[in-house]
Coordinates of C-alpha atoms in Angstrom, one line a residue:
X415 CA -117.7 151.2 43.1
X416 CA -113.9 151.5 43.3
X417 CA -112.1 154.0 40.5
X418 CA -108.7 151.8 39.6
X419 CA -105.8 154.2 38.6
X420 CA -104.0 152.6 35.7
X421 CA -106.2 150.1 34.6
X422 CA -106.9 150.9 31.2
X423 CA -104.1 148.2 30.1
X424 CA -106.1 145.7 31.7
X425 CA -109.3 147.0 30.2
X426 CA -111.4 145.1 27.3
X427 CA -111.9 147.2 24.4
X428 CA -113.3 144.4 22.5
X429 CA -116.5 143.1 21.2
X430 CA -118.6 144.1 24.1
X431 CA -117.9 147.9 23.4
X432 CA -121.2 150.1 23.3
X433 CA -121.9 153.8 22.6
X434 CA -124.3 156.0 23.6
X435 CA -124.9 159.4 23.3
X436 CA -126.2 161.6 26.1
X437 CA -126.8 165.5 27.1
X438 CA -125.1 167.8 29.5
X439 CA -126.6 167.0 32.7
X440 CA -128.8 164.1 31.4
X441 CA -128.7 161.0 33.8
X442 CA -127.6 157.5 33.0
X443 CA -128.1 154.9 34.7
X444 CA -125.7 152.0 35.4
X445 CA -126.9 151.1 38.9
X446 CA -128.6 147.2 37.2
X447 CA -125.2 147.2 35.0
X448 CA -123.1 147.3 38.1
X449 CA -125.1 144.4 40.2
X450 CA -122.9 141.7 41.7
X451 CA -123.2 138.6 43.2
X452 CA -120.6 139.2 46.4
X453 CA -117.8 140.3 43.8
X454 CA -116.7 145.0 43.8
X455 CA -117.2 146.3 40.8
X456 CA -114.2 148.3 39.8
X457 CA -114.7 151.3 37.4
X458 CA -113.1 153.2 35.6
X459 CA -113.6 156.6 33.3
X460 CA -111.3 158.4 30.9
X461 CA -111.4 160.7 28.3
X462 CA -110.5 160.7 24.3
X463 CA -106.9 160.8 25.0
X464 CA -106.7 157.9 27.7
X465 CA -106.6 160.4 30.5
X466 CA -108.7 159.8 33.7
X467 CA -111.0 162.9 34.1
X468 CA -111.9 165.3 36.8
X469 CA -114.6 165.1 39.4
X470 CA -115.8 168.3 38.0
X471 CA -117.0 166.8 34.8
X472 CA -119.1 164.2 36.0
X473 CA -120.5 162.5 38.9
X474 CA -121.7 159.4 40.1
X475 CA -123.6 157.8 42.9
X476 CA -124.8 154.2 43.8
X477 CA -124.0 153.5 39.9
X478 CA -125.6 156.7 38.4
X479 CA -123.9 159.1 36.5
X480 CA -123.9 162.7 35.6
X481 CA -122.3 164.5 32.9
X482 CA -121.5 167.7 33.3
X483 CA -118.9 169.1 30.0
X484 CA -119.4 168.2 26.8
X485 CA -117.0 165.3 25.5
X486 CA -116.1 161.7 24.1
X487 CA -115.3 159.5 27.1
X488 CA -115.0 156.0 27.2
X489 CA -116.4 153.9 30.6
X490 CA -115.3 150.2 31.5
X491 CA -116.8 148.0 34.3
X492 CA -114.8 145.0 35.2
X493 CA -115.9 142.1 37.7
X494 CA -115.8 138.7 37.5
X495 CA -119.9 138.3 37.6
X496 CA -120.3 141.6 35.7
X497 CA -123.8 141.1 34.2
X498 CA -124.1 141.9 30.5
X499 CA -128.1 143.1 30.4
X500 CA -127.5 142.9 26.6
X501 CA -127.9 138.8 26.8
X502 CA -129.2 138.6 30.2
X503 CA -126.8 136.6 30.7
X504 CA -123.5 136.6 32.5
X505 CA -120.3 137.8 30.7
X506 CA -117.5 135.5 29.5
X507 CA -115.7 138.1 29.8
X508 CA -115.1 140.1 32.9
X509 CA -115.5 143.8 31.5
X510 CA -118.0 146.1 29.8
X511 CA -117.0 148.9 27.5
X512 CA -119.0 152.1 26.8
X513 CA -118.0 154.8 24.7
X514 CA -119.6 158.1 25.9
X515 CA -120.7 161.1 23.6
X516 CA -121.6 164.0 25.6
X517 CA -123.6 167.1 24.0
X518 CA -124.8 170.3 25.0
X519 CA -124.1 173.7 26.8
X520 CA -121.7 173.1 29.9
X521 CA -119.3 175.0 31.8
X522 CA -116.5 176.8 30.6
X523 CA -113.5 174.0 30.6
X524 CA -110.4 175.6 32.9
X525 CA -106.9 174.4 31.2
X526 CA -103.6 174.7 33.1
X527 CA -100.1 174.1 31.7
X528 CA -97.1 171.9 33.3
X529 CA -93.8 173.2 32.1
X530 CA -90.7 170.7 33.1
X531 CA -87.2 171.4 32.7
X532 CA -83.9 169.4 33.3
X533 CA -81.2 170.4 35.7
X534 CA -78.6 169.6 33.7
X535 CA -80.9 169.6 30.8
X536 CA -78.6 167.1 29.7
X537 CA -79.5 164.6 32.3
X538 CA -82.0 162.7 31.6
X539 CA -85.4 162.7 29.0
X540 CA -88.3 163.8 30.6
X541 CA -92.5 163.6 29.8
X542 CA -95.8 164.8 31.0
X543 CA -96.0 168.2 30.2
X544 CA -98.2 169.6 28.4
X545 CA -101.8 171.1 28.9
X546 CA -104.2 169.5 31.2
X547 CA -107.8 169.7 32.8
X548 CA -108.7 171.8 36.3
X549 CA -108.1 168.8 38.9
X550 CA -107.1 166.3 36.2
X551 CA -104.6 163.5 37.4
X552 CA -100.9 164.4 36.1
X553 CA -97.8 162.0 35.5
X554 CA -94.6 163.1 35.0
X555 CA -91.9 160.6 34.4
X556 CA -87.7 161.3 34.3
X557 CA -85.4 159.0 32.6
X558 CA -82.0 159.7 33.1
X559 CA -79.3 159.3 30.8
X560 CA -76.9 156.6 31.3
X561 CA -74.2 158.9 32.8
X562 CA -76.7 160.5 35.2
X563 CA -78.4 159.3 37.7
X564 CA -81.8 160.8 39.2
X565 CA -82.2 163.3 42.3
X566 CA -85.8 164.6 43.1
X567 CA -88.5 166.7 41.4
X568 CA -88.5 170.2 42.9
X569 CA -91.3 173.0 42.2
X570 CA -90.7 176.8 41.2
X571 CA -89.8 177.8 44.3
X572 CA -86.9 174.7 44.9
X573 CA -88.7 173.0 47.0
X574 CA -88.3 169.4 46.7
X575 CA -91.7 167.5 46.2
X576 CA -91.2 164.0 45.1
X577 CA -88.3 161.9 45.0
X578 CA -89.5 159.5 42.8
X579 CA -89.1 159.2 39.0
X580 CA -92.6 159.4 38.6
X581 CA -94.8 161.9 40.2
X582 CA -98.3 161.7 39.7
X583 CA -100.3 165.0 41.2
X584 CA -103.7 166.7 40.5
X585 CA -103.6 170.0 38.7
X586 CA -105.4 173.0 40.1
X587 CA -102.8 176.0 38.7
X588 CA -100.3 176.5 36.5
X589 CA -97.2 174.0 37.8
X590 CA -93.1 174.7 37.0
X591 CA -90.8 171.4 37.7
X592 CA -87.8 170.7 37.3
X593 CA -86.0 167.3 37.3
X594 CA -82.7 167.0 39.0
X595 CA -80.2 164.7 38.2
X596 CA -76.4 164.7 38.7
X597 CA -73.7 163.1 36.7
X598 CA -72.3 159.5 37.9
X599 CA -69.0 159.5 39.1
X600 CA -66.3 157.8 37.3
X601 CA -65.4 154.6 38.3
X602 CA -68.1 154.7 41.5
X603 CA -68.9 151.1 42.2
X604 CA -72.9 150.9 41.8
X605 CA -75.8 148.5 42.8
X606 CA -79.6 147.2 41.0
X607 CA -82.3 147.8 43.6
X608 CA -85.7 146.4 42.5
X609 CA -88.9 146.8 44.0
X610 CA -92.2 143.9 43.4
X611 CA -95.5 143.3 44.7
X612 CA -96.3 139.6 45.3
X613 CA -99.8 140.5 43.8
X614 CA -100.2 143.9 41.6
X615 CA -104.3 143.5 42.7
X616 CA -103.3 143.1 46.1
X617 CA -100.9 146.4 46.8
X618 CA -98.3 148.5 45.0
X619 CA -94.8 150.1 45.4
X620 CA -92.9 152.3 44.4
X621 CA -88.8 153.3 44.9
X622 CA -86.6 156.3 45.1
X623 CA -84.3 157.0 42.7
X624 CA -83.8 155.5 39.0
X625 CA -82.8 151.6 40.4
X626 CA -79.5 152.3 40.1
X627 CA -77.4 153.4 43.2
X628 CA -73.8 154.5 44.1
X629 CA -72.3 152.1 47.1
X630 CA -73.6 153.7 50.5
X631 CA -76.1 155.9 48.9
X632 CA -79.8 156.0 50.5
X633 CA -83.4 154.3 48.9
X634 CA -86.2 154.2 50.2
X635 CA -88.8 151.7 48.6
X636 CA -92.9 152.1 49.4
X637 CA -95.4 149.5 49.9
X638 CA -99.2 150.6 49.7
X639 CA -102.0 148.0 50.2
X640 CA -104.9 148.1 48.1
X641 CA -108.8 148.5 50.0
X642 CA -109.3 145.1 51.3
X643 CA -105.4 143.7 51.8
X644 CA -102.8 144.4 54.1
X645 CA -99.1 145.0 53.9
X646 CA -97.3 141.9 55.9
X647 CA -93.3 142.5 54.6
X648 CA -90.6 142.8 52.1
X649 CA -88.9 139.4 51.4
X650 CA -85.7 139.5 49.5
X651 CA -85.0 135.4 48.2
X652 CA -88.0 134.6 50.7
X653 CA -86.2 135.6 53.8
X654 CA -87.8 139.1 55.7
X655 CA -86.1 142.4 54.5
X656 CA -88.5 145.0 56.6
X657 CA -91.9 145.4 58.1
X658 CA -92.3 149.1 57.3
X659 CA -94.5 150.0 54.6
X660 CA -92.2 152.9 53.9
X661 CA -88.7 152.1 54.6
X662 CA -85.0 153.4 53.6
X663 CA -82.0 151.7 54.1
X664 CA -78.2 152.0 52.4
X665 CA -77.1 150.0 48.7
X666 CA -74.3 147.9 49.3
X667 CA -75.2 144.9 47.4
X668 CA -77.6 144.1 44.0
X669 CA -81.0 144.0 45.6
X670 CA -84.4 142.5 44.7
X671 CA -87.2 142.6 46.6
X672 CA -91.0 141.7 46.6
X673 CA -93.9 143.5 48.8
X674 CA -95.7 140.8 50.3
X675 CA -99.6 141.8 50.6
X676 CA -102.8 139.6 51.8
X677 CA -106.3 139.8 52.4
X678 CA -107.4 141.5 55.7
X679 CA -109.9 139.3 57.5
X680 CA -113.4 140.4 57.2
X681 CA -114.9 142.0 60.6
X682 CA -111.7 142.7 62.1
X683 CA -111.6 146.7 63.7
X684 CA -109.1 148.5 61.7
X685 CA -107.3 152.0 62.9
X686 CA -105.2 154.5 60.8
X687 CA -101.7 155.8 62.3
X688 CA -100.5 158.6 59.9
X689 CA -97.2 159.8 60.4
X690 CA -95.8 163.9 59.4
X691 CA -93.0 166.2 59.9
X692 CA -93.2 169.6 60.9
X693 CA -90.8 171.0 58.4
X694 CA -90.1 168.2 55.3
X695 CA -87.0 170.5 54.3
X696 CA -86.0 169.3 58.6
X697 CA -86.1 166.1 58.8
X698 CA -88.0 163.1 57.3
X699 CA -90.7 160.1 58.1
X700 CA -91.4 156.6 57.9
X701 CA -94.0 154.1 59.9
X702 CA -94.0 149.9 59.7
X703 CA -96.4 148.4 57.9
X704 CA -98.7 150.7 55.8
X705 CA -100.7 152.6 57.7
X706 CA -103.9 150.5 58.4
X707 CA -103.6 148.8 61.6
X708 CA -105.7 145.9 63.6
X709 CA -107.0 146.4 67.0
X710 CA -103.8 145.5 69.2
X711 CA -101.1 145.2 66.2
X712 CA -97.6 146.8 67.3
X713 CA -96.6 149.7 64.7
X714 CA -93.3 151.5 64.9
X715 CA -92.4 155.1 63.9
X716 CA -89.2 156.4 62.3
X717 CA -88.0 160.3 62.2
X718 CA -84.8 160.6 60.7
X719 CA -83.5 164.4 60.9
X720 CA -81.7 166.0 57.4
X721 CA -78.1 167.4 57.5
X722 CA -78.5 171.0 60.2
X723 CA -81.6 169.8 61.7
X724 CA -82.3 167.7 65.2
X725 CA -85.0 165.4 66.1
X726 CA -87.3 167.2 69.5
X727 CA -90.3 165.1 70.2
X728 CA -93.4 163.4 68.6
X729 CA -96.6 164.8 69.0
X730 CA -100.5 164.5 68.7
X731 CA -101.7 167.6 70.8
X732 CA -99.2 167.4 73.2
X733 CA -95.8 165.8 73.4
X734 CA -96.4 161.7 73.0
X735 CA -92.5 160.7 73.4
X736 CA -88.9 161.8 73.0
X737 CA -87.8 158.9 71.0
X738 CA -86.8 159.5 67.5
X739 CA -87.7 155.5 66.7
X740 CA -90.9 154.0 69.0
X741 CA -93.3 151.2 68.8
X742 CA -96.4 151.1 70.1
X743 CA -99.6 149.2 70.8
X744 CA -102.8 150.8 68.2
X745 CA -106.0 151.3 70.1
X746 CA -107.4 154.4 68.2
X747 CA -106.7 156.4 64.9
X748 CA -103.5 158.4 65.6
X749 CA -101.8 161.2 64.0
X750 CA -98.5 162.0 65.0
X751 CA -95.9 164.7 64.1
X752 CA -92.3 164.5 64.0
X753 CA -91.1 167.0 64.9
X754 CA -87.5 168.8 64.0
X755 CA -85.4 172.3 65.0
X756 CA -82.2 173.7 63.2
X757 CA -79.7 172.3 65.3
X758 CA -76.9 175.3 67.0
X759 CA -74.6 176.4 64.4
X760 CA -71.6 176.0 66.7
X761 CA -72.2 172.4 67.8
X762 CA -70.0 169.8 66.2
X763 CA -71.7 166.8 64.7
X764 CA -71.1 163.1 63.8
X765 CA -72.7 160.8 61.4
X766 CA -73.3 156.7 62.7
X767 CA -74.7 154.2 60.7
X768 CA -75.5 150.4 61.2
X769 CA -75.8 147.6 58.6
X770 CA -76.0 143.8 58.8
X771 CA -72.9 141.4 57.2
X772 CA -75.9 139.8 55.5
X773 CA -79.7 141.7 55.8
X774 CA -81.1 137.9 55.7
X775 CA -78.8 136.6 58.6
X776 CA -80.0 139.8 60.9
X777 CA -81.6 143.1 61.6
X778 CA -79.7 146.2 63.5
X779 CA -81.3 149.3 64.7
X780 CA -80.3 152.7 66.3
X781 CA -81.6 155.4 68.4
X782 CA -81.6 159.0 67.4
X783 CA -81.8 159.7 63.8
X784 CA -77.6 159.0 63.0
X785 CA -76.8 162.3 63.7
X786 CA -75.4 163.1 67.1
X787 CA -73.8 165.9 68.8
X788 CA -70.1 165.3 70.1
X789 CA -70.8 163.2 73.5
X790 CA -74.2 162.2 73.0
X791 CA -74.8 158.3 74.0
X792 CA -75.9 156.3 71.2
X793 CA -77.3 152.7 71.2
X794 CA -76.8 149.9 68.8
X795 CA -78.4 146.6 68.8
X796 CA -78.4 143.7 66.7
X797 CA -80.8 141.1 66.6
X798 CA -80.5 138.0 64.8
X799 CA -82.7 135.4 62.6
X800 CA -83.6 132.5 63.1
X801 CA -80.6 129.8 62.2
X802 CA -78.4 132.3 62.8
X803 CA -76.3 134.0 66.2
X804 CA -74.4 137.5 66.5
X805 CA -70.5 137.5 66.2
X806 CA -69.7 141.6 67.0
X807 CA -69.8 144.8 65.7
X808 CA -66.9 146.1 63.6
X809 CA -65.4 149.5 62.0
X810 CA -63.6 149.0 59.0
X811 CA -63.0 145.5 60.0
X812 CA -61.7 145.8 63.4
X813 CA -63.7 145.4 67.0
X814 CA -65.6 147.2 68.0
X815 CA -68.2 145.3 70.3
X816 CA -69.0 142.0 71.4
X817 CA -72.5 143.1 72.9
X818 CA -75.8 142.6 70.7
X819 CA -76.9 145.7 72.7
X820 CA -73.9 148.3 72.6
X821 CA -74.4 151.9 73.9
X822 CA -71.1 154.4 73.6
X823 CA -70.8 158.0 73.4
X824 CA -70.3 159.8 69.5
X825 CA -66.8 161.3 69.4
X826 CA -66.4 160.9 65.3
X827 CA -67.9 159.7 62.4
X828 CA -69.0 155.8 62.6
X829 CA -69.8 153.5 60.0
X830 CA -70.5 149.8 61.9
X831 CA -71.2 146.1 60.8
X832 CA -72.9 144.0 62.7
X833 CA -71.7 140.6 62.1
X834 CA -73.8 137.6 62.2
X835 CA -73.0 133.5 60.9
X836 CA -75.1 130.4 60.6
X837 CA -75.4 128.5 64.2
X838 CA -73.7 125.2 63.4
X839 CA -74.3 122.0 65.9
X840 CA -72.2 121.6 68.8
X841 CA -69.8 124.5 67.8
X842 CA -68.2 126.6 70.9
X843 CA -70.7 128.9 72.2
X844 CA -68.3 131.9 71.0
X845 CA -65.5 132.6 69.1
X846 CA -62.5 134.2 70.6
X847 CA -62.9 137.5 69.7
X848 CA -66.3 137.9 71.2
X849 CA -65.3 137.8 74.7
X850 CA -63.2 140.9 73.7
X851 CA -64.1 144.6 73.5
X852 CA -63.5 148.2 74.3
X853 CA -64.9 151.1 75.8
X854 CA -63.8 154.2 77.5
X855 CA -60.0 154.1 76.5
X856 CA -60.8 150.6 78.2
X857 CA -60.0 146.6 77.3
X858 CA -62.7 144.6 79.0
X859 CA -62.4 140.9 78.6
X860 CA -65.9 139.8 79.5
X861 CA -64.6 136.1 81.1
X862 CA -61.4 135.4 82.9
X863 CA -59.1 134.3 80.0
X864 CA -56.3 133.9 82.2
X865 CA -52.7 135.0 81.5
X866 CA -53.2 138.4 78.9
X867 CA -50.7 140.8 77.5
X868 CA -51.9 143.9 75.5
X869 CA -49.2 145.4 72.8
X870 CA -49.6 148.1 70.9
X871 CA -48.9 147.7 67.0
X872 CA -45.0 148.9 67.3
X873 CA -44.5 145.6 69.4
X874 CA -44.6 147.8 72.8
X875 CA -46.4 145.6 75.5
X876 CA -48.4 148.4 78.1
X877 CA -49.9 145.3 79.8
X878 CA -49.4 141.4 81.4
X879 CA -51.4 140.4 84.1
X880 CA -55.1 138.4 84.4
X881 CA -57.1 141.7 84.5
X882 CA -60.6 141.4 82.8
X883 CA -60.4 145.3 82.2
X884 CA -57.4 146.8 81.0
X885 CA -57.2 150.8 80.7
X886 CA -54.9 152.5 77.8
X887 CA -53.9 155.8 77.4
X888 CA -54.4 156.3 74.2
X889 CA -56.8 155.6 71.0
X890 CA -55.5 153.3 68.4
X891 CA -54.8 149.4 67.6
X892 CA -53.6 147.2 70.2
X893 CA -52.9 143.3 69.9
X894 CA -54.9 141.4 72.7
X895 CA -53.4 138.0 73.0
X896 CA -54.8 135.4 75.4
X897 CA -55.7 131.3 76.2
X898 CA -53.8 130.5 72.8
X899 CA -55.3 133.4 70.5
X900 CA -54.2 136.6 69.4
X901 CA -56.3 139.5 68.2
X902 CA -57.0 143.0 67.1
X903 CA -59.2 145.7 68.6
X904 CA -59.9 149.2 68.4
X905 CA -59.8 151.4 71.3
X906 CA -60.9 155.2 71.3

């Protein structure tokens, strides 16, 4: 018997409603009510004001309940064979209704209070606070005002714990939160992101953020299969997005996307890979897929360090591996921490990031977490889709590499494209510019091209020859032109 968060909208209220009236500690029992034939019965049981209650005021086993505090409770069944012992029939409907009248002595009933306040407090409207039950289920929702946008929930003592709109927690003291927001920039060009499940039965999700997302900022949208399914992907138009479960990427475009769930075949072994940090205020975590796994399925792990912090090692016992992004083979349940040190105060740092020309055309990926130290090595690689081939990297529209697979060493701040385009029939294998690109304060062409001459953008030539690597002295633009074509490229 499965409890189903939420589904009192689904819920039949109607004619088939009951009521009984029991005693503290008195048992009732459903265990006939609740027989199937092959079909889970899901259950649910709230109180008088449509809250679910606690575990401490009742419980329940094999389909026999409990009650424990005095109260008026309503209880719904709901299965497609649900048998109605009224008729002895089975139900047109698919749910049963009982409301619940609970008398007699019971336990003293422990109240605590959730107290939320906006930072601005005028940045948004917020609910959910309020008195509640010891262990009762709590939501607290923040809508921000159309001039703000959404942060993160923090608790008393600052610390961030959810950075979702909604945050849904169980009570066991007296909670403080505040909802951060900050105001929207003025003329700041912004982006829709949209998160769906392909069936709400099957799995849900869930997004950072408030949907609506400066160009460049960070979201990161949730997938989380129901008992039974399995996460496959998120599609955007039909075409893979990601396979992680839990994944964040940057808004440069209007986005809609759908979590794909389906059923997980029956007698297949199943192991859980959870993935943690050491320190959340350090560095964060992500895994593909959503964190059941078949015997022999691949599953990759992502640590990603904040702003101060590195990326050391992850761990289960001892250390497993060095590398901040890793995919394995699942054999056995696995828990693995990422984990993250304050990185020296006197090291400079750069920031590199990767994105696709078009996310349904390709996929990039990069080692470390996109924070480096000045002359660590850094790889980038693009991979494209099917019906489609890689073109080059670029930074701010220039050059940067023609190699799918591209490692160079962090000497500034990087923001790169990769560049991908529909294979057409019988087209030259690559354009021009792909055989160019440069590395080291280097030019390399990576096929004869015969006669070359390399100019800088002042019209001085520094080289003319049929060299395939051409060394500069200094960082900047140069004008590459050879076999007819003429072309810009980076150097640094």
């Amino acid at each position: 018997y499965v409890p189903v968060a939420g589904w009192s909208d689904t819920a039949s209220f109607g004619p088939q409603g009951d009521s009984i009236d029991l005693q503290a500690e008195e048992v009732w029992d459903l265990s006939a009510e609740m027989a199937v034939d092959g079909e889970p019965t899901l259950w649910q049981l709230r109180n008088q004001a449509g809250r679910e209650v606690s575990s401490k005021v009742y419980t329940e086993q094999n389909g026999v309940f409990t009650f424990h505090r005095a109260g008026h409770y309503v209880l719904t069944l709901r299965n497609p064979r649900l048998r109605n012992l009224i008729d002895g029939e089975v139900a047109d409907t698919v749910s049963f209704t009982w409301y619940i009248k609970v008398e007699g002595d019971v336990p003293e009933v422990v109240m605590y209070t959730v107290t939320l306040a906006g930072s601005p407090e005028a940045g948004g409207v917020l609910t959910g606070g309020g008195q509640y039950e010891e262990e009762s289920a709590v939501t607290v929702t923040a809508e921000p005002q159309a001039d703000y946008y959404f942060v993160n929930w923090t608790d008393a003592t600052g610390q961030v714990v959810s950075d979702a709109r909604s945050y849904t927690f169980m009570i066991t003291s007296n909670v403080a939160l505040t909802a951060n927001f900050e105001a929207r920039p003025v003329d700041v060009e912004t982006f829709t992101v949209s998160v769906s499940s392909n069936n709400a039965a099957w799995g849900r999700v869930s997004i950072t953020g408030d949907g609506t997302y400066e160009k460049g900022s960070e979201v990161t949208i949730s997938a989380k299969a129901n008992t039974g399914y399995r996460f496959v992907n998120w599609t955007q138009g039909g075409l893979e997005f990601s396979t992680e479960g839990t994944h964040t990427f940057r808004v440069t475009e209007d986005v809609a996307l759908m979590a794909n769930f389906e059923a997980r075949p029956a007698g297949v072994e199943t192991f859980t890979v959870s993935v943690s940090s050491n320190n959340t205020a350090w560095g964060r975590v992500s895994i593909t897929g959503d964190g059941t796994y078949e015997k022999g399925s691949e599953v990759t792990v992502i640590a990603k360090a904040n702003t101060g912090y590195r990326f050391v090692n992850w761990t289960q016992g001892g250390v497993v591996f060095s590398t901040a992004t890793h995919t394995f083979t699942v054999t056995e349940d696995v828990m693995l921490t990422a984990n993250f040190e304050a990185r020296p105060v006197d090291v400079e740092t750069f920031t590199v990031s990767v994105s696709s020309n078009n996310a349904a055309w390709g996929r990039v990926t990069i080692t470390g977490d996109g924070t480096y130290e000045k002359g660590s090595e850094v790889t980038i690689t693009a991979t494209a889709n099917a019906g489609y081939r890689f073109v080059n990297w670029t930074q701010d529209g220039l050059s940067f590499s023609a190699k799918a697979t591209y490692t160079f060493t962090v000497t500034e701040d990087l923001m790169l494209t990769a560049n991908f385009k529909e294979k057409v029939a019988n087209e030259p294998m690559e354009e021009p510019q792909g055989y160019v690109y440069a590395k080291d304060r280097t030019i390399y062409l990576s096929v004869p091209m015969g006669y070359v001459t390399v100019c800088d953008m002042s019209g001085s030539c520094i080289y003319k020859g049929n060299a395939t690597a051409i060394p500069v002295k200094t960082g900047g633009v140069y004008v590459v032109s050879a076999s007819g074509h003429h072309f810009k490229i980076l150097v640094r």
